[in-house]
mmCIF file with all atom_site columns, C-alpha atoms and ligand atoms in Angstrom:
data_model
loop_
_atom_site.group_PDB
_atom_site.id
_atom_site.type_symbol
_atom_site.label_atom_id
_atom_site.label_alt_id
_atom_site.label_comp_id
_atom_site.label_asym_id
_atom_site.label_entity_id
_atom_site.label_seq_id
_atom_site.pdbx_PDB_ins_code
_atom_site.Cartn_x
_atom_site.Cartn_y
_atom_site.Cartn_z
_atom_site.occupancy
_atom_site.B_iso_or_equiv
_atom_site.pdbx_formal_charge
_atom_site.auth_seq_id
_atom_site.auth_comp_id
_atom_site.auth_asym_id
_atom_site.auth_atom_id
_atom_site.pdbx_PDB_model_num
ATOM   1   C CA  . MET A 1 1   ? -0.037 0.073   0.018   1.00 0.00 ? 1288 MET A CA  1
ATOM   2   C CA  . LYS A 1 2   ? 1.289  3.490   -0.932  1.00 0.00 ? 1289 LYS A CA  1
ATOM   3   C CA  . TYR A 1 3   ? 1.673  5.375   2.272   1.00 0.00 ? 1290 TYR A CA  1
ATOM   4   C CA  . ARG A 1 4   ? -0.650 8.303   3.019   1.00 0.00 ? 1291 ARG A CA  1
ATOM   5   C CA  . ASP A 1 5   ? 0.300  11.640  1.779   1.00 0.00 ? 1292 ASP A CA  1
ATOM   6   C CA  . SER A 1 6   ? 3.376  10.321  -0.104  1.00 0.00 ? 1293 SER A CA  1
ATOM   7   C CA  . GLY A 1 7   ? 2.695  11.609  -3.518  1.00 0.00 ? 1294 GLY A CA  1
ATOM   8   C CA  . MET A 1 8   ? 5.335  13.892  -5.042  1.00 0.00 ? 1295 MET A CA  1
ATOM   9   C CA  . PRO A 1 9   ? 5.101  17.327  -6.763  1.00 0.00 ? 1296 PRO A CA  1
ATOM   10  C CA  . ASP A 1 10  ? 7.063  17.668  -9.977  1.00 0.00 ? 1297 ASP A CA  1
ATOM   11  C CA  . HIS A 1 11  ? 10.835 17.167  -9.822  1.00 0.00 ? 1298 HIS A CA  1
ATOM   12  C CA  . GLU A 1 12  ? 11.766 20.854  -10.309 1.00 0.00 ? 1299 GLU A CA  1
ATOM   13  C CA  . LEU A 1 13  ? 9.727  21.941  -7.338  1.00 0.00 ? 1300 LEU A CA  1
ATOM   14  C CA  . TRP A 1 14  ? 10.837 19.043  -5.029  1.00 0.00 ? 1301 TRP A CA  1
ATOM   15  C CA  . SER A 1 15  ? 14.528 19.665  -5.786  1.00 0.00 ? 1302 SER A CA  1
ATOM   16  C CA  . THR A 1 16  ? 14.297 23.332  -4.540  1.00 0.00 ? 1303 THR A CA  1
ATOM   17  C CA  . PHE A 1 17  ? 13.496 22.128  -0.997  1.00 0.00 ? 1304 PHE A CA  1
ATOM   18  C CA  . PHE A 1 18  ? 16.835 20.402  -0.282  1.00 0.00 ? 1305 PHE A CA  1
ATOM   19  C CA  . ASN A 1 19  ? 20.671 20.612  -0.483  1.00 0.00 ? 1306 ASN A CA  1
ATOM   20  C CA  . PRO A 1 20  ? 21.031 16.844  -0.696  1.00 0.00 ? 1307 PRO A CA  1
ATOM   21  C CA  . GLU A 1 21  ? 24.805 16.815  -0.305  1.00 0.00 ? 1308 GLU A CA  1
ATOM   22  C CA  . SER A 1 22  ? 24.796 18.954  2.880   1.00 0.00 ? 1309 SER A CA  1
ATOM   23  C CA  . ILE A 1 23  ? 21.923 16.875  4.351   1.00 0.00 ? 1310 ILE A CA  1
ATOM   24  C CA  . LEU A 1 24  ? 23.844 13.589  3.621   1.00 0.00 ? 1311 LEU A CA  1
ATOM   25  C CA  . SER A 1 25  ? 26.910 14.995  5.218   1.00 0.00 ? 1312 SER A CA  1
ATOM   26  C CA  . ALA A 1 26  ? 25.032 16.110  8.345   1.00 0.00 ? 1313 ALA A CA  1
ATOM   27  C CA  . MET A 1 27  ? 23.322 12.692  8.461   1.00 0.00 ? 1314 MET A CA  1
ATOM   28  C CA  . GLU A 1 28  ? 26.669 10.852  8.590   1.00 0.00 ? 1315 GLU A CA  1
ATOM   29  C CA  . VAL A 1 29  ? 26.320 9.240   5.052   1.00 0.00 ? 1316 VAL A CA  1
ATOM   30  C CA  . GLY A 1 30  ? 30.004 8.655   4.655   1.00 0.00 ? 1317 GLY A CA  1
ATOM   31  C CA  . SER A 1 31  ? 32.558 6.921   2.402   1.00 0.00 ? 1318 SER A CA  1
ATOM   32  C CA  . GLY A 1 32  ? 32.932 3.951   4.780   1.00 0.00 ? 1319 GLY A CA  1
ATOM   33  C CA  . ILE A 1 33  ? 29.395 2.693   3.987   1.00 0.00 ? 1320 ILE A CA  1
ATOM   34  C CA  . GLU A 1 34  ? 29.344 -0.433  1.833   1.00 0.00 ? 1321 GLU A CA  1
ATOM   35  C CA  . LEU A 1 35  ? 25.648 -0.964  1.489   1.00 0.00 ? 1322 LEU A CA  1
ATOM   36  C CA  . LEU A 1 36  ? 22.965 1.873   1.833   1.00 0.00 ? 1323 LEU A CA  1
ATOM   37  C CA  . ILE A 1 37  ? 19.346 1.162   1.246   1.00 0.00 ? 1324 ILE A CA  1
ATOM   38  C CA  . ASP A 1 38  ? 16.979 4.227   0.476   1.00 0.00 ? 1325 ASP A CA  1
ATOM   39  C CA  . ILE A 1 39  ? 13.388 3.464   1.244   1.00 0.00 ? 1326 ILE A CA  1
ATOM   40  C CA  . GLY A 1 40  ? 10.972 5.474   -0.760  1.00 0.00 ? 1327 GLY A CA  1
ATOM   41  C CA  . CYS A 1 41  ? 13.541 6.946   -2.902  1.00 0.00 ? 1328 CYS A CA  1
ATOM   42  C CA  . GLY A 1 42  ? 11.208 8.993   -5.088  1.00 0.00 ? 1329 GLY A CA  1
ATOM   43  C CA  . TYR A 1 43  ? 13.106 10.851  -7.753  1.00 0.00 ? 1330 TYR A CA  1
ATOM   44  C CA  . GLY A 1 44  ? 16.404 9.773   -6.291  1.00 0.00 ? 1331 GLY A CA  1
ATOM   45  C CA  . THR A 1 45  ? 16.907 13.247  -4.894  1.00 0.00 ? 1332 THR A CA  1
ATOM   46  C CA  . PHE A 1 46  ? 19.215 11.553  -2.307  1.00 0.00 ? 1333 PHE A CA  1
ATOM   47  C CA  . LEU A 1 47  ? 19.837 8.163   -3.979  1.00 0.00 ? 1334 LEU A CA  1
ATOM   48  C CA  . PHE A 1 48  ? 22.031 9.666   -6.722  1.00 0.00 ? 1335 PHE A CA  1
ATOM   49  C CA  . PRO A 1 49  ? 24.236 11.844  -4.315  1.00 0.00 ? 1336 PRO A CA  1
ATOM   50  C CA  . GLU A 1 50  ? 24.229 8.712   -1.898  1.00 0.00 ? 1337 GLU A CA  1
ATOM   51  C CA  . SER A 1 51  ? 25.619 6.512   -4.722  1.00 0.00 ? 1338 SER A CA  1
ATOM   52  C CA  . ARG A 1 52  ? 28.522 8.875   -5.281  1.00 0.00 ? 1339 ARG A CA  1
ATOM   53  C CA  . ILE A 1 53  ? 29.584 8.305   -1.638  1.00 0.00 ? 1340 ILE A CA  1
ATOM   54  C CA  . VAL A 1 54  ? 28.846 4.729   -0.866  1.00 0.00 ? 1341 VAL A CA  1
ATOM   55  C CA  . ARG A 1 55  ? 29.853 1.413   -2.520  1.00 0.00 ? 1342 ARG A CA  1
ATOM   56  C CA  . GLN A 1 56  ? 26.462 0.113   -3.303  1.00 0.00 ? 1343 GLN A CA  1
ATOM   57  C CA  . ALA A 1 57  ? 23.079 1.969   -3.089  1.00 0.00 ? 1344 ALA A CA  1
ATOM   58  C CA  . VAL A 1 58  ? 19.752 0.353   -3.360  1.00 0.00 ? 1345 VAL A CA  1
ATOM   59  C CA  . GLY A 1 59  ? 16.611 2.439   -4.032  1.00 0.00 ? 1346 GLY A CA  1
ATOM   60  C CA  . ILE A 1 60  ? 13.095 1.108   -3.230  1.00 0.00 ? 1347 ILE A CA  1
ATOM   61  C CA  . ASP A 1 61  ? 9.821  2.784   -4.254  1.00 0.00 ? 1348 ASP A CA  1
ATOM   62  C CA  . ILE A 1 62  ? 6.313  1.559   -4.695  1.00 0.00 ? 1349 ILE A CA  1
ATOM   63  C CA  . ASP A 1 63  ? 5.481  4.149   -7.409  1.00 0.00 ? 1350 ASP A CA  1
ATOM   64  C CA  . PRO A 1 64  ? 6.366  2.768   -10.912 1.00 0.00 ? 1351 PRO A CA  1
ATOM   65  C CA  . GLY A 1 65  ? 6.675  6.360   -12.156 1.00 0.00 ? 1352 GLY A CA  1
ATOM   66  C CA  . MET A 1 66  ? 9.383  7.106   -9.533  1.00 0.00 ? 1353 MET A CA  1
ATOM   67  C CA  . ILE A 1 67  ? 11.342 3.891   -10.353 1.00 0.00 ? 1354 ILE A CA  1
ATOM   68  C CA  . GLU A 1 68  ? 11.175 4.752   -14.073 1.00 0.00 ? 1355 GLU A CA  1
ATOM   69  C CA  . TYR A 1 69  ? 12.455 8.140   -13.400 1.00 0.00 ? 1356 TYR A CA  1
ATOM   70  C CA  . CYS A 1 70  ? 15.466 6.781   -11.598 1.00 0.00 ? 1357 CYS A CA  1
ATOM   71  C CA  . ARG A 1 71  ? 15.974 4.021   -14.180 1.00 0.00 ? 1358 ARG A CA  1
ATOM   72  C CA  . LYS A 1 72  ? 16.324 6.698   -16.939 1.00 0.00 ? 1359 LYS A CA  1
ATOM   73  C CA  . MET A 1 73  ? 18.694 8.728   -14.901 1.00 0.00 ? 1360 MET A CA  1
ATOM   74  C CA  . ILE A 1 74  ? 20.842 5.689   -14.163 1.00 0.00 ? 1361 ILE A CA  1
ATOM   75  C CA  . GLU A 1 75  ? 20.987 4.883   -17.957 1.00 0.00 ? 1362 GLU A CA  1
ATOM   76  C CA  . LYS A 1 76  ? 21.644 8.461   -18.856 1.00 0.00 ? 1363 LYS A CA  1
ATOM   77  C CA  . ASP A 1 77  ? 24.389 9.139   -16.433 1.00 0.00 ? 1364 ASP A CA  1
ATOM   78  C CA  . LYS A 1 78  ? 25.698 5.531   -16.273 1.00 0.00 ? 1365 LYS A CA  1
ATOM   79  C CA  . TYR A 1 79  ? 25.432 4.939   -12.644 1.00 0.00 ? 1366 TYR A CA  1
ATOM   80  C CA  . GLN A 1 80  ? 27.103 1.548   -11.958 1.00 0.00 ? 1367 GLN A CA  1
ATOM   81  C CA  . ASN A 1 81  ? 26.347 0.983   -8.296  1.00 0.00 ? 1368 ASN A CA  1
ATOM   82  C CA  . ILE A 1 82  ? 22.468 1.554   -7.928  1.00 0.00 ? 1369 ILE A CA  1
ATOM   83  C CA  . GLU A 1 83  ? 20.008 -1.210  -7.656  1.00 0.00 ? 1370 GLU A CA  1
ATOM   84  C CA  . LEU A 1 84  ? 16.264 -0.290  -8.000  1.00 0.00 ? 1371 LEU A CA  1
ATOM   85  C CA  . ILE A 1 85  ? 13.614 -2.271  -6.397  1.00 0.00 ? 1372 ILE A CA  1
ATOM   86  C CA  . ALA A 1 86  ? 9.990  -1.610  -7.337  1.00 0.00 ? 1373 ALA A CA  1
ATOM   87  C CA  . GLY A 1 87  ? 7.444  -2.617  -4.648  1.00 0.00 ? 1374 GLY A CA  1
ATOM   88  C CA  . ASP A 1 88  ? 5.704  -2.019  -1.197  1.00 0.00 ? 1375 ASP A CA  1
ATOM   89  C CA  . ILE A 1 89  ? 8.228  -2.014  1.613   1.00 0.00 ? 1376 ILE A CA  1
ATOM   90  C CA  . SER A 1 90  ? 5.653  -3.383  3.889   1.00 0.00 ? 1377 SER A CA  1
ATOM   91  C CA  . SER A 1 91  ? 4.498  -6.257  1.854   1.00 0.00 ? 1378 SER A CA  1
ATOM   92  C CA  . PRO A 1 92  ? 5.549  -9.891  2.334   1.00 0.00 ? 1379 PRO A CA  1
ATOM   93  C CA  . GLU A 1 93  ? 6.462  -10.215 -1.278  1.00 0.00 ? 1380 GLU A CA  1
ATOM   94  C CA  . LEU A 1 94  ? 9.026  -7.583  -0.992  1.00 0.00 ? 1381 LEU A CA  1
ATOM   95  C CA  . SER A 1 95  ? 10.451 -9.211  2.129   1.00 0.00 ? 1382 SER A CA  1
ATOM   96  C CA  . GLY A 1 96  ? 11.304 -12.083 -0.192  1.00 0.00 ? 1383 GLY A CA  1
ATOM   97  C CA  . GLN A 1 97  ? 13.178 -9.799  -2.606  1.00 0.00 ? 1384 GLN A CA  1
ATOM   98  C CA  . LEU A 1 98  ? 14.979 -8.123  0.223   1.00 0.00 ? 1385 LEU A CA  1
ATOM   99  C CA  . ALA A 1 99  ? 16.059 -11.509 1.817   1.00 0.00 ? 1386 ALA A CA  1
ATOM   100 C CA  . SER A 1 100 ? 19.704 -11.104 0.411   1.00 0.00 ? 1387 SER A CA  1
ATOM   101 C CA  . PHE A 1 101 ? 20.064 -7.723  2.202   1.00 0.00 ? 1388 PHE A CA  1
ATOM   102 C CA  . ILE A 1 102 ? 18.890 -8.916  5.721   1.00 0.00 ? 1389 ILE A CA  1
ATOM   103 C CA  . GLY A 1 103 ? 21.605 -7.888  8.272   1.00 0.00 ? 1390 GLY A CA  1
ATOM   104 C CA  . ARG A 1 104 ? 23.807 -6.419  5.747   1.00 0.00 ? 1391 ARG A CA  1
ATOM   105 C CA  . ALA A 1 105 ? 23.075 -2.721  5.423   1.00 0.00 ? 1392 ALA A CA  1
ATOM   106 C CA  . ASP A 1 106 ? 25.387 -0.204  6.941   1.00 0.00 ? 1393 ASP A CA  1
ATOM   107 C CA  . TYR A 1 107 ? 22.791 2.670   6.575   1.00 0.00 ? 1394 TYR A CA  1
ATOM   108 C CA  . VAL A 1 108 ? 19.142 2.888   5.768   1.00 0.00 ? 1395 VAL A CA  1
ATOM   109 C CA  . THR A 1 109 ? 17.503 6.104   4.984   1.00 0.00 ? 1396 THR A CA  1
ATOM   110 C CA  . LEU A 1 110 ? 13.901 6.885   5.744   1.00 0.00 ? 1397 LEU A CA  1
ATOM   111 C CA  . PHE A 1 111 ? 13.521 10.443  4.252   1.00 0.00 ? 1398 PHE A CA  1
ATOM   112 C CA  . ASN A 1 112 ? 10.199 12.078  4.358   1.00 0.00 ? 1399 ASN A CA  1
ATOM   113 C CA  . ILE A 1 113 ? 8.392  8.881   4.817   1.00 0.00 ? 1400 ILE A CA  1
ATOM   114 C CA  . LEU A 1 114 ? 7.771  8.240   8.537   1.00 0.00 ? 1401 LEU A CA  1
ATOM   115 C CA  . HIS A 1 115 ? 4.337  9.753   8.396   1.00 0.00 ? 1402 HIS A CA  1
ATOM   116 C CA  . CYS A 1 116 ? 3.214  6.416   7.173   1.00 0.00 ? 1403 CYS A CA  1
ATOM   117 C CA  . GLU A 1 117 ? 0.390  4.417   8.730   1.00 0.00 ? 1404 GLU A CA  1
ATOM   118 C CA  . GLU A 1 118 ? 2.552  1.886   10.616  1.00 0.00 ? 1405 GLU A CA  1
ATOM   119 C CA  . PRO A 1 119 ? 5.949  3.576   11.299  1.00 0.00 ? 1406 PRO A CA  1
ATOM   120 C CA  . VAL A 1 120 ? 6.954  0.956   13.915  1.00 0.00 ? 1407 VAL A CA  1
ATOM   121 C CA  . LYS A 1 121 ? 6.333  -1.774  11.492  1.00 0.00 ? 1408 LYS A CA  1
ATOM   122 C CA  . LEU A 1 122 ? 8.528  0.015   8.889   1.00 0.00 ? 1409 LEU A CA  1
ATOM   123 C CA  . LEU A 1 123 ? 11.210 0.711   11.501  1.00 0.00 ? 1410 LEU A CA  1
ATOM   124 C CA  . ASN A 1 124 ? 11.137 -2.963  12.393  1.00 0.00 ? 1411 ASN A CA  1
ATOM   125 C CA  . THR A 1 125 ? 11.860 -3.804  8.696   1.00 0.00 ? 1412 THR A CA  1
ATOM   126 C CA  . VAL A 1 126 ? 14.817 -1.248  8.708   1.00 0.00 ? 1413 VAL A CA  1
ATOM   127 C CA  . TYR A 1 127 ? 16.278 -2.902  11.955  1.00 0.00 ? 1414 TYR A CA  1
ATOM   128 C CA  . ARG A 1 128 ? 16.195 -6.308  10.124  1.00 0.00 ? 1415 ARG A CA  1
ATOM   129 C CA  . LEU A 1 129 ? 18.046 -4.863  7.230   1.00 0.00 ? 1416 LEU A CA  1
ATOM   130 C CA  . LEU A 1 130 ? 20.802 -3.299  9.122   1.00 0.00 ? 1417 LEU A CA  1
ATOM   131 C CA  . LYS A 1 131 ? 23.782 -5.026  10.530  1.00 0.00 ? 1418 LYS A CA  1
ATOM   132 C CA  . PRO A 1 132 ? 24.778 -4.547  14.082  1.00 0.00 ? 1419 PRO A CA  1
ATOM   133 C CA  . GLY A 1 133 ? 26.153 -0.967  14.621  1.00 0.00 ? 1420 GLY A CA  1
ATOM   134 C CA  . GLY A 1 134 ? 24.473 0.123   11.403  1.00 0.00 ? 1421 GLY A CA  1
ATOM   135 C CA  . LYS A 1 135 ? 22.570 3.303   11.271  1.00 0.00 ? 1422 LYS A CA  1
ATOM   136 C CA  . ALA A 1 136 ? 19.115 4.445   10.116  1.00 0.00 ? 1423 ALA A CA  1
ATOM   137 C CA  . GLY A 1 137 ? 18.739 8.048   9.258   1.00 0.00 ? 1424 GLY A CA  1
ATOM   138 C CA  . ALA A 1 138 ? 15.366 9.733   9.208   1.00 0.00 ? 1425 ALA A CA  1
ATOM   139 C CA  . ILE A 1 139 ? 14.460 13.273  7.949   1.00 0.00 ? 1426 ILE A CA  1
ATOM   140 C CA  . HIS A 1 140 ? 11.214 14.878  7.976   1.00 0.00 ? 1427 HIS A CA  1
ATOM   141 C CA  . TRP A 1 141 ? 9.378  18.215  7.398   1.00 0.00 ? 1428 TRP A CA  1
ATOM   142 C CA  . LYS A 1 142 ? 9.180  20.427  10.599  1.00 0.00 ? 1429 LYS A CA  1
ATOM   143 C CA  . HIS A 1 143 ? 6.000  20.742  12.311  1.00 0.00 ? 1430 HIS A CA  1
ATOM   144 C CA  . MET A 1 144 ? 5.281  24.168  11.052  1.00 0.00 ? 1431 MET A CA  1
ATOM   145 C CA  . GLN A 1 145 ? 3.889  25.843  7.825   1.00 0.00 ? 1432 GLN A CA  1
ATOM   146 C CA  . THR A 1 146 ? 6.041  24.511  4.873   1.00 0.00 ? 1433 THR A CA  1
ATOM   147 C CA  . PRO A 1 147 ? 5.559  24.586  1.173   1.00 0.00 ? 1434 PRO A CA  1
ATOM   148 C CA  . ARG A 1 148 ? 5.048  20.865  0.904   1.00 0.00 ? 1435 ARG A CA  1
ATOM   149 C CA  . GLY A 1 149 ? 4.984  17.792  3.352   1.00 0.00 ? 1436 GLY A CA  1
ATOM   150 C CA  . PRO A 1 150 ? 2.206  15.764  4.767   1.00 0.00 ? 1437 PRO A CA  1
ATOM   151 C CA  . ALA A 1 151 ? -0.772 17.324  6.657   1.00 0.00 ? 1438 ALA A CA  1
ATOM   152 C CA  . LEU A 1 152 ? 0.303  18.590  10.098  1.00 0.00 ? 1439 LEU A CA  1
ATOM   153 C CA  . GLU A 1 153 ? -2.060 16.282  11.870  1.00 0.00 ? 1440 GLU A CA  1
ATOM   154 C CA  . ILE A 1 154 ? -0.035 13.104  10.575  1.00 0.00 ? 1441 ILE A CA  1
ATOM   155 C CA  . ARG A 1 155 ? 3.328  14.817  10.476  1.00 0.00 ? 1442 ARG A CA  1
ATOM   156 C CA  . PRO A 1 156 ? 5.548  13.311  13.204  1.00 0.00 ? 1443 PRO A CA  1
ATOM   157 C CA  . LYS A 1 157 ? 7.599  15.422  15.453  1.00 0.00 ? 1444 LYS A CA  1
ATOM   158 C CA  . PRO A 1 158 ? 11.140 14.267  16.162  1.00 0.00 ? 1445 PRO A CA  1
ATOM   159 C CA  . GLU A 1 159 ? 10.340 13.111  19.747  1.00 0.00 ? 1446 GLU A CA  1
ATOM   160 C CA  . GLN A 1 160 ? 7.560  10.960  18.255  1.00 0.00 ? 1447 GLN A CA  1
ATOM   161 C CA  . ILE A 1 161 ? 9.932  9.221   15.716  1.00 0.00 ? 1448 ILE A CA  1
ATOM   162 C CA  . ALA A 1 162 ? 12.418 8.768   18.746  1.00 0.00 ? 1449 ALA A CA  1
ATOM   163 C CA  . VAL A 1 163 ? 9.729  6.898   20.661  1.00 0.00 ? 1450 VAL A CA  1
ATOM   164 C CA  . TRP A 1 164 ? 8.892  4.605   17.579  1.00 0.00 ? 1451 TRP A CA  1
ATOM   165 C CA  . ALA A 1 165 ? 12.464 4.003   16.931  1.00 0.00 ? 1452 ALA A CA  1
ATOM   166 C CA  . LYS A 1 166 ? 13.195 3.009   20.523  1.00 0.00 ? 1453 LYS A CA  1
ATOM   167 C CA  . GLU A 1 167 ? 10.220 0.555   20.292  1.00 0.00 ? 1454 GLU A CA  1
ATOM   168 C CA  . ALA A 1 168 ? 11.878 -1.008  17.340  1.00 0.00 ? 1455 ALA A CA  1
ATOM   169 C CA  . GLY A 1 169 ? 15.080 -1.482  19.232  1.00 0.00 ? 1456 GLY A CA  1
ATOM   170 C CA  . PHE A 1 170 ? 17.052 1.585   17.941  1.00 0.00 ? 1457 PHE A CA  1
ATOM   171 C CA  . ILE A 1 171 ? 19.256 3.799   20.112  1.00 0.00 ? 1458 ILE A CA  1
ATOM   172 C CA  . LEU A 1 172 ? 19.021 7.595   19.330  1.00 0.00 ? 1459 LEU A CA  1
ATOM   173 C CA  . ARG A 1 173 ? 22.516 8.865   18.369  1.00 0.00 ? 1460 ARG A CA  1
ATOM   174 C CA  . SER A 1 174 ? 21.762 12.460  17.275  1.00 0.00 ? 1461 SER A CA  1
ATOM   175 C CA  . GLU A 1 175 ? 19.165 15.036  16.435  1.00 0.00 ? 1462 GLU A CA  1
ATOM   176 C CA  . LEU A 1 176 ? 19.832 17.637  13.849  1.00 0.00 ? 1463 LEU A CA  1
ATOM   177 C CA  . ASP A 1 177 ? 18.355 20.792  12.402  1.00 0.00 ? 1464 ASP A CA  1
ATOM   178 C CA  . LEU A 1 178 ? 18.328 20.809  8.695   1.00 0.00 ? 1465 LEU A CA  1
ATOM   179 C CA  . PRO A 1 179 ? 17.136 24.269  7.721   1.00 0.00 ? 1466 PRO A CA  1
ATOM   180 C CA  . PRO A 1 180 ? 14.918 25.584  6.264   1.00 0.00 ? 1467 PRO A CA  1
ATOM   181 C CA  . TYR A 1 181 ? 12.309 22.941  6.506   1.00 0.00 ? 1468 TYR A CA  1
ATOM   182 C CA  . HIS A 1 182 ? 13.648 19.717  7.865   1.00 0.00 ? 1469 HIS A CA  1
ATOM   183 C CA  . TYR A 1 183 ? 14.989 18.012  11.002  1.00 0.00 ? 1470 TYR A CA  1
ATOM   184 C CA  . GLY A 1 184 ? 17.017 14.845  11.025  1.00 0.00 ? 1471 GLY A CA  1
ATOM   185 C CA  . LEU A 1 185 ? 17.460 11.958  13.510  1.00 0.00 ? 1472 LEU A CA  1
ATOM   186 C CA  . ILE A 1 186 ? 20.225 9.207   13.410  1.00 0.00 ? 1473 ILE A CA  1
ATOM   187 C CA  . PHE A 1 187 ? 19.713 5.923   15.160  1.00 0.00 ? 1474 PHE A CA  1
ATOM   188 C CA  . THR A 1 188 ? 21.940 2.894   15.600  1.00 0.00 ? 1475 THR A CA  1
ATOM   189 C CA  . LYS A 1 189 ? 21.210 -0.752  15.726  1.00 0.00 ? 1476 LYS A CA  1
ATOM   190 C CA  . PRO A 1 190 ? 23.068 -1.953  18.865  1.00 0.00 ? 1477 PRO A CA  1
HETATM 191 C C1  . SAM B 2 .   ? 7.498  12.112  0.078   1.00 0.00 ? 595  SAM B C1  1
HETATM 192 S S1  . SAM B 2 .   ? 8.316  10.990  -1.118  1.00 0.00 ? 595  SAM B S1  1
HETATM 193 C C2  . SAM B 2 .   ? 10.015 11.011  -0.515  1.00 0.00 ? 595  SAM B C2  1
HETATM 194 C C3  . SAM B 2 .   ? 10.979 10.711  -1.569  1.00 0.00 ? 595  SAM B C3  1
HETATM 195 C C4  . SAM B 2 .   ? 12.442 10.769  -1.162  1.00 0.00 ? 595  SAM B C4  1
HETATM 196 N N1  . SAM B 2 .   ? 12.730 9.967   0.045   1.00 0.00 ? 595  SAM B N1  1
HETATM 197 C C5  . SAM B 2 .   ? 12.835 12.134  -0.893  1.00 0.00 ? 595  SAM B C5  1
HETATM 198 O O1  . SAM B 2 .   ? 12.968 12.586  0.344   1.00 0.00 ? 595  SAM B O1  1
HETATM 199 O O2  . SAM B 2 .   ? 13.229 12.865  -1.871  1.00 0.00 ? 595  SAM B O2  1
HETATM 200 C C6  . SAM B 2 .   ? 7.826  9.406   -0.422  1.00 0.00 ? 595  SAM B C6  1
HETATM 201 C C7  . SAM B 2 .   ? 8.152  8.303   -1.411  1.00 0.00 ? 595  SAM B C7  1
HETATM 202 O O3  . SAM B 2 .   ? 7.827  6.964   -0.700  1.00 0.00 ? 595  SAM B O3  1
HETATM 203 C C8  . SAM B 2 .   ? 7.249  6.157   -1.715  1.00 0.00 ? 595  SAM B C8  1
HETATM 204 N N2  . SAM B 2 .   ? 6.350  5.207   -1.120  1.00 0.00 ? 595  SAM B N2  1
HETATM 205 C C9  . SAM B 2 .   ? 5.207  5.357   -0.390  1.00 0.00 ? 595  SAM B C9  1
HETATM 206 N N3  . SAM B 2 .   ? 4.657  4.178   0.095   1.00 0.00 ? 595  SAM B N3  1
HETATM 207 C C10 . SAM B 2 .   ? 5.597  3.250   -0.023  1.00 0.00 ? 595  SAM B C10 1
HETATM 208 C C11 . SAM B 2 .   ? 5.687  1.922   0.218   1.00 0.00 ? 595  SAM B C11 1
HETATM 209 N N4  . SAM B 2 .   ? 4.670  1.393   0.938   1.00 0.00 ? 595  SAM B N4  1
HETATM 210 N N5  . SAM B 2 .   ? 6.838  1.217   -0.201  1.00 0.00 ? 595  SAM B N5  1
HETATM 211 C C12 . SAM B 2 .   ? 7.798  1.839   -0.856  1.00 0.00 ? 595  SAM B C12 1
HETATM 212 N N6  . SAM B 2 .   ? 7.736  3.201   -1.154  1.00 0.00 ? 595  SAM B N6  1
HETATM 213 C C13 . SAM B 2 .   ? 6.727  3.908   -0.814  1.00 0.00 ? 595  SAM B C13 1
HETATM 214 C C14 . SAM B 2 .   ? 6.420  7.148   -2.617  1.00 0.00 ? 595  SAM B C14 1
HETATM 215 O O4  . SAM B 2 .   ? 6.202  6.647   -3.909  1.00 0.00 ? 595  SAM B O4  1
HETATM 216 C C15 . SAM B 2 .   ? 7.330  8.319   -2.733  1.00 0.00 ? 595  SAM B C15 1
HETATM 217 O O5  . SAM B 2 .   ? 8.206  8.292   -3.796  1.00 0.00 ? 595  SAM B O5  1
#
C-alpha cells in the first residue's frame, strides 16, 4: 500500500527544498558505507548523491513512475552502483526480494516517509536490514507551515519518531536541524 500523503510534486519543485549533499553529510552518510538502502527513494533526490559516496546503493519505491524516473537517470548518467527495487516495503512479497540484504546494510534512509500508517512496522523492517552497529537516518518536514509535506495532523515530531525507533530497538544517536524545512535523527542498531 502506498503510504498516505506520499505523492510527489514535479521534480523541479521538489529539488528546490533540499541541498542533498549537505543533508547527507550532516546525516553521517560517509565513504565507509558499503551498502545503503534508501526506502521510498522517489526521484532519487538523495539516492544519486548517496551513490556517489557509498559502495552500493539500493533504492526502493512503490511508485512505478518514480522507479522509471530513476531508471532513466541511471541509464543517462551511467550509474554503476545503484540497484532499484519496485514494490511496497511493507508487503511480504518484497520481504522475499530483500532477503539477501537482511543484516547487511550499513545505513538505511527514511527520508520524508515516516508519516506512514505503521511507522514501527517500517522501523522493524529497517532494523532487520541493518547490520549490528548500522545506522538508520530519518529526515522529515518540521512541524510548521512548509511549502510541501504531509498534513500537520499526521506529520511526526522528532520526539515521536524517537519513541517509535526505541520501540523497534534503536538507540538515538543524534538529532539535527536541517534548515529551512527539515529535521534529522540518526539511530543505531545496537
Ligand atoms: C514524500 S516521497 C520522499 C521521496 C524521497 N525519500 C525524498 O525525500 O526525496 C515518499 C516516497 O515514498 C514512496 N512510497 C510510499 N509508500 C511506499 C511503500 N509502501 N513502499 C515503498 N515506497 C513507498 C512514494 O512513492 C514516494 O516516492
